[in-house]
PDB file of C-alpha atoms in Angstrom:
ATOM      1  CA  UNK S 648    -157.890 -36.652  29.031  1.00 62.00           C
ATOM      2  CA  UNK S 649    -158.838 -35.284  25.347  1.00 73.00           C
ATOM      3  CA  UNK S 650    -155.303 -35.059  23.086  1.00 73.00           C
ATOM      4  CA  UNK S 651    -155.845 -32.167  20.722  1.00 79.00           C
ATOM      5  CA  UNK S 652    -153.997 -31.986  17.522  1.00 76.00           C
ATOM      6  CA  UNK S 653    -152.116 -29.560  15.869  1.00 76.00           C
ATOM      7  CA  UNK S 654    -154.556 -28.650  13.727  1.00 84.00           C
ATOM      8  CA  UNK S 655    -157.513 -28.227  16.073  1.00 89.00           C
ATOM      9  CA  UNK S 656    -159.482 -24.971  15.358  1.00 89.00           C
ATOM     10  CA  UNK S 657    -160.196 -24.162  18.580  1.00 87.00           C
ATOM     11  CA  UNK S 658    -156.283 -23.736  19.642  1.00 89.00           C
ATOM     12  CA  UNK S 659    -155.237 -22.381  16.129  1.00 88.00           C
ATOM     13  CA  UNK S 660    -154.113 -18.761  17.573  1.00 88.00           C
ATOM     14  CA  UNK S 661    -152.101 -20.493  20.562  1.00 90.00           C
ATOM     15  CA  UNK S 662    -150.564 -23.113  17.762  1.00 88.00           C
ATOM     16  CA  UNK S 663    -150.101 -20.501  15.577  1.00 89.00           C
ATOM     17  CA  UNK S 664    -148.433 -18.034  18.381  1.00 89.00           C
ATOM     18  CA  UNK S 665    -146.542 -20.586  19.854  1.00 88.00           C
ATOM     19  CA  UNK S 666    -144.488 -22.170  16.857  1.00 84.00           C
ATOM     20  CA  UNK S 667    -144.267 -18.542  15.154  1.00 87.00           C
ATOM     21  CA  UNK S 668    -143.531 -16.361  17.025  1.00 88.00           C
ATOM     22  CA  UNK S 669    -142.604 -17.902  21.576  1.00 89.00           C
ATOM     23  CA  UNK S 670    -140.278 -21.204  19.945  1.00 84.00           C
ATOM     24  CA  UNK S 671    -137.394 -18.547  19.574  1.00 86.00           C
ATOM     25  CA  UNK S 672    -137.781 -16.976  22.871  1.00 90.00           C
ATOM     26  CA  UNK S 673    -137.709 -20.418  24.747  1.00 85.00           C
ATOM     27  CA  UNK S 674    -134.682 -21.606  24.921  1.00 84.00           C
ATOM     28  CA  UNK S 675    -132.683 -18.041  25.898  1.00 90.00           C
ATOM     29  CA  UNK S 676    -135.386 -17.724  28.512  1.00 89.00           C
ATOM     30  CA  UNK S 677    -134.055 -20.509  30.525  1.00 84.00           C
ATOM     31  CA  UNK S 678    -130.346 -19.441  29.683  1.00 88.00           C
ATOM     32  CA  UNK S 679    -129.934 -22.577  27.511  1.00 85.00           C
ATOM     33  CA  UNK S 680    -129.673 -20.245  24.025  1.00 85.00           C
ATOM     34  CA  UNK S 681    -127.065 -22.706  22.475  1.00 86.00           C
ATOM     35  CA  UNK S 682    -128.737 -26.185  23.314  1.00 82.00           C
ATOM     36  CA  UNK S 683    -131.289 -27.089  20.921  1.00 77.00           C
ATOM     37  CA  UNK S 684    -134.494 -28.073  22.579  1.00 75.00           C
ATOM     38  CA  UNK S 685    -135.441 -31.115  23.640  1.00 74.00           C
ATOM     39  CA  UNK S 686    -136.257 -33.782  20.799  1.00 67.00           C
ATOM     40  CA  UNK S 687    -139.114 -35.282  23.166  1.00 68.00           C
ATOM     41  CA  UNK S 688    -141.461 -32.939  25.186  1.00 78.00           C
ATOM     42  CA  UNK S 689    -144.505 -31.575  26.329  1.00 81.00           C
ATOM     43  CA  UNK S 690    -145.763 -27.921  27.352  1.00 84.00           C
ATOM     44  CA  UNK S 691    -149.048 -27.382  29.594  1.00 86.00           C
ATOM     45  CA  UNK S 692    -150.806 -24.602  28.933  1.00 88.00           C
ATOM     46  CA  UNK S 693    -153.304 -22.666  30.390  1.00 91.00           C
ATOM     47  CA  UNK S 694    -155.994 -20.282  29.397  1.00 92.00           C
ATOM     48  CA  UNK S 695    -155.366 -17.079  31.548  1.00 95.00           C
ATOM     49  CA  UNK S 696    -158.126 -14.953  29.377  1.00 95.00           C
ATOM     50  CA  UNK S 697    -161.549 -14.155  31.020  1.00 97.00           C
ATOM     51  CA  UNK S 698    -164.620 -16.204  30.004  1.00 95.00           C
ATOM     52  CA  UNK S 699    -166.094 -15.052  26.983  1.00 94.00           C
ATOM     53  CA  UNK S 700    -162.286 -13.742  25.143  1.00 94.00           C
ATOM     54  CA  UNK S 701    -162.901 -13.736  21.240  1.00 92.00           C
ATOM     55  CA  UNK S 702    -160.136 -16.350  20.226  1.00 87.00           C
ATOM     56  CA  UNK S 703    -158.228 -14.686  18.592  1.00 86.00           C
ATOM     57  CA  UNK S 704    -157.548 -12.564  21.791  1.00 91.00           C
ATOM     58  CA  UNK S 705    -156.947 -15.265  23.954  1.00 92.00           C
ATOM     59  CA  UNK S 706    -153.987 -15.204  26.259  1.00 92.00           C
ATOM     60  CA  UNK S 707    -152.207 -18.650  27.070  1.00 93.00           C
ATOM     61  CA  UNK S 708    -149.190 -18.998  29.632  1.00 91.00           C
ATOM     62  CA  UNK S 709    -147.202 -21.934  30.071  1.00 90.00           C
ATOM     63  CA  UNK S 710    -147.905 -23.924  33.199  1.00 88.00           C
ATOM     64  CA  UNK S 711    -144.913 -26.410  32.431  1.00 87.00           C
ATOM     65  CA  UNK S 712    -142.694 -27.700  30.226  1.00 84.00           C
ATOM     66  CA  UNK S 713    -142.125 -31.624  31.085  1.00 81.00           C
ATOM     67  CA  UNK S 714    -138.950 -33.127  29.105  1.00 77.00           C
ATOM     68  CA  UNK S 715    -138.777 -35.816  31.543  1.00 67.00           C
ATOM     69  CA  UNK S 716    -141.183 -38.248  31.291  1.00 66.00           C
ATOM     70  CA  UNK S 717    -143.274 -37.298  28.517  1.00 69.00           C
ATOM     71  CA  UNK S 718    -146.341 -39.472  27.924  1.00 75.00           C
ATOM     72  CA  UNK S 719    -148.116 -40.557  24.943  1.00 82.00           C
ATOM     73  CA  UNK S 720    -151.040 -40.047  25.153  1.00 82.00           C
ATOM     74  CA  UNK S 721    -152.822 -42.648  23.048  1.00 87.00           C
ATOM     75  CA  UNK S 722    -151.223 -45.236  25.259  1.00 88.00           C
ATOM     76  CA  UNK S 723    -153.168 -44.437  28.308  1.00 88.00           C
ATOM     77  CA  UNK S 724    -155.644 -47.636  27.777  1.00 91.00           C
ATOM     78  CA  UNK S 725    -152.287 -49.075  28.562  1.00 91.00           C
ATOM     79  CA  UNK S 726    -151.772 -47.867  32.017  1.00 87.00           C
ATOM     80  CA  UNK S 727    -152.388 -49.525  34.875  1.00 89.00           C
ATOM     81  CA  UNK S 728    -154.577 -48.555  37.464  1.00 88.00           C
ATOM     82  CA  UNK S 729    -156.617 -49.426  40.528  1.00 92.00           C
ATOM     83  CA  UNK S 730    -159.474 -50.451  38.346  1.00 93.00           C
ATOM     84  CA  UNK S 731    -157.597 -51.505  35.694  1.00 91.00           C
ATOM     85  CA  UNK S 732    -154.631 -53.319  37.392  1.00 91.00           C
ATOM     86  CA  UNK S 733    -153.375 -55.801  34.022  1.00 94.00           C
ATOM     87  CA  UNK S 734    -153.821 -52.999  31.351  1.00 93.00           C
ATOM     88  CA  UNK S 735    -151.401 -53.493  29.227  1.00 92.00           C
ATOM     89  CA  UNK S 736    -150.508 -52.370  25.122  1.00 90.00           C
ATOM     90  CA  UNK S 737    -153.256 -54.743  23.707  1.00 92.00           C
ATOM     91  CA  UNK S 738    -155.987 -52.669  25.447  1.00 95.00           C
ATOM     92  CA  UNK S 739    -154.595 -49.501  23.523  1.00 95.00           C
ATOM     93  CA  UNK S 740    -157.264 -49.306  20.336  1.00 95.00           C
ATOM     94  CA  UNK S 741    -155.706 -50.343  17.091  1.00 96.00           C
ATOM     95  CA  UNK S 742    -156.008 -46.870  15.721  1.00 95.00           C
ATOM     96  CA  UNK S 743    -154.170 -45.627  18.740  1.00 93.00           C
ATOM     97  CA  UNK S 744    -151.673 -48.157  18.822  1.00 94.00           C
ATOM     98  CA  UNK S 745    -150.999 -47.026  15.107  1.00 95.00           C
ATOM     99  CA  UNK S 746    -150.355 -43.369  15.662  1.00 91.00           C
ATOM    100  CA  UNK S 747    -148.736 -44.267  18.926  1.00 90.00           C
ATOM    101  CA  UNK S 748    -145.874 -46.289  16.311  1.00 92.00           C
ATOM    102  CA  UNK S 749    -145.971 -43.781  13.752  1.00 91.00           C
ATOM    103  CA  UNK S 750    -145.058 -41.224  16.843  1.00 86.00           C
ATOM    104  CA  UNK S 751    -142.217 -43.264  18.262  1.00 87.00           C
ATOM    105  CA  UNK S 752    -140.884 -44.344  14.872  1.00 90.00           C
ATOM    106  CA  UNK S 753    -140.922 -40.416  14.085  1.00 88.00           C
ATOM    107  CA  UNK S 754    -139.153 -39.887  17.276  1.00 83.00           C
ATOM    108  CA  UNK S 755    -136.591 -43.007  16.748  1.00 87.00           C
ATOM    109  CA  UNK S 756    -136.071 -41.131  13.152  1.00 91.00           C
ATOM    110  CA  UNK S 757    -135.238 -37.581  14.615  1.00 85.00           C
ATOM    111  CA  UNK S 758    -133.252 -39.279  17.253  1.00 84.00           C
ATOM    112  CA  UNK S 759    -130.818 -41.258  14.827  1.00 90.00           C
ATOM    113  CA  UNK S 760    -130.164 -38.060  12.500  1.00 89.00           C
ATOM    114  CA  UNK S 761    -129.232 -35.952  15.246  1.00 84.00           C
ATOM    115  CA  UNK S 762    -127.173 -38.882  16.339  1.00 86.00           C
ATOM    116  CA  UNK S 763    -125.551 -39.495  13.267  1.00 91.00           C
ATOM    117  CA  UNK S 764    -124.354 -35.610  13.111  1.00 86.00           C
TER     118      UNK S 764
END
């Protein structure tokens, strides 16, 4: 699994179409026009242009939106599996484990000022 930032070149049209222009149109898609949308979520996305697409001419649809259980991703070392079956948060790398706080303290943040509206 590679986590791409925000501010990854490669995805810079899709970031840039996405929070510009589609965040509007999300919400009244799904008929929920008066909710505000969800403080903690992911989308999928997938590239539906043909090999070779400039870019900046790249088409991206949304394969899901997932405001269930949203993962973080630099927790993964942290998940157990079959051949890692006692994983646990001191495997996550320290540098991990530090944006992986600074995201849920963000979150925690968001979470009480909406809460104390």
């Amino acid at each position: 699994y590679t986590f791409y930032g925000p501010e990854e070149t490669k995805f810079q049209n899709l970031t840039d179409n996405f929070l510009k222009r589609d965040m509007a149109k999300i919400m009244p898609s799904i008929g929920l026009e008066r909710e505000p949308i969800p403080l903690w979520w992911t989308t999928d996305f997938i590239n539906a242009s043909p090999p070779g697409t400039k870019l900046e001419d790249e088409k991206w649809i949304v394969g899901e939106f997932n405001c269930s259980c949203v993962g973080i991703s630099k927790c993964l070392a942290a998940y157990c599996k079959d051949d890692t079956p006692t994983a646990n948060f001191c495997d996550i790398p320290p540098d991990d484990r530090a944006e992986a706080k600074r995201m849920g303290d963000l979150m925690g943040q968001k979470a009480l000022k909406i809460l104390a509206q």
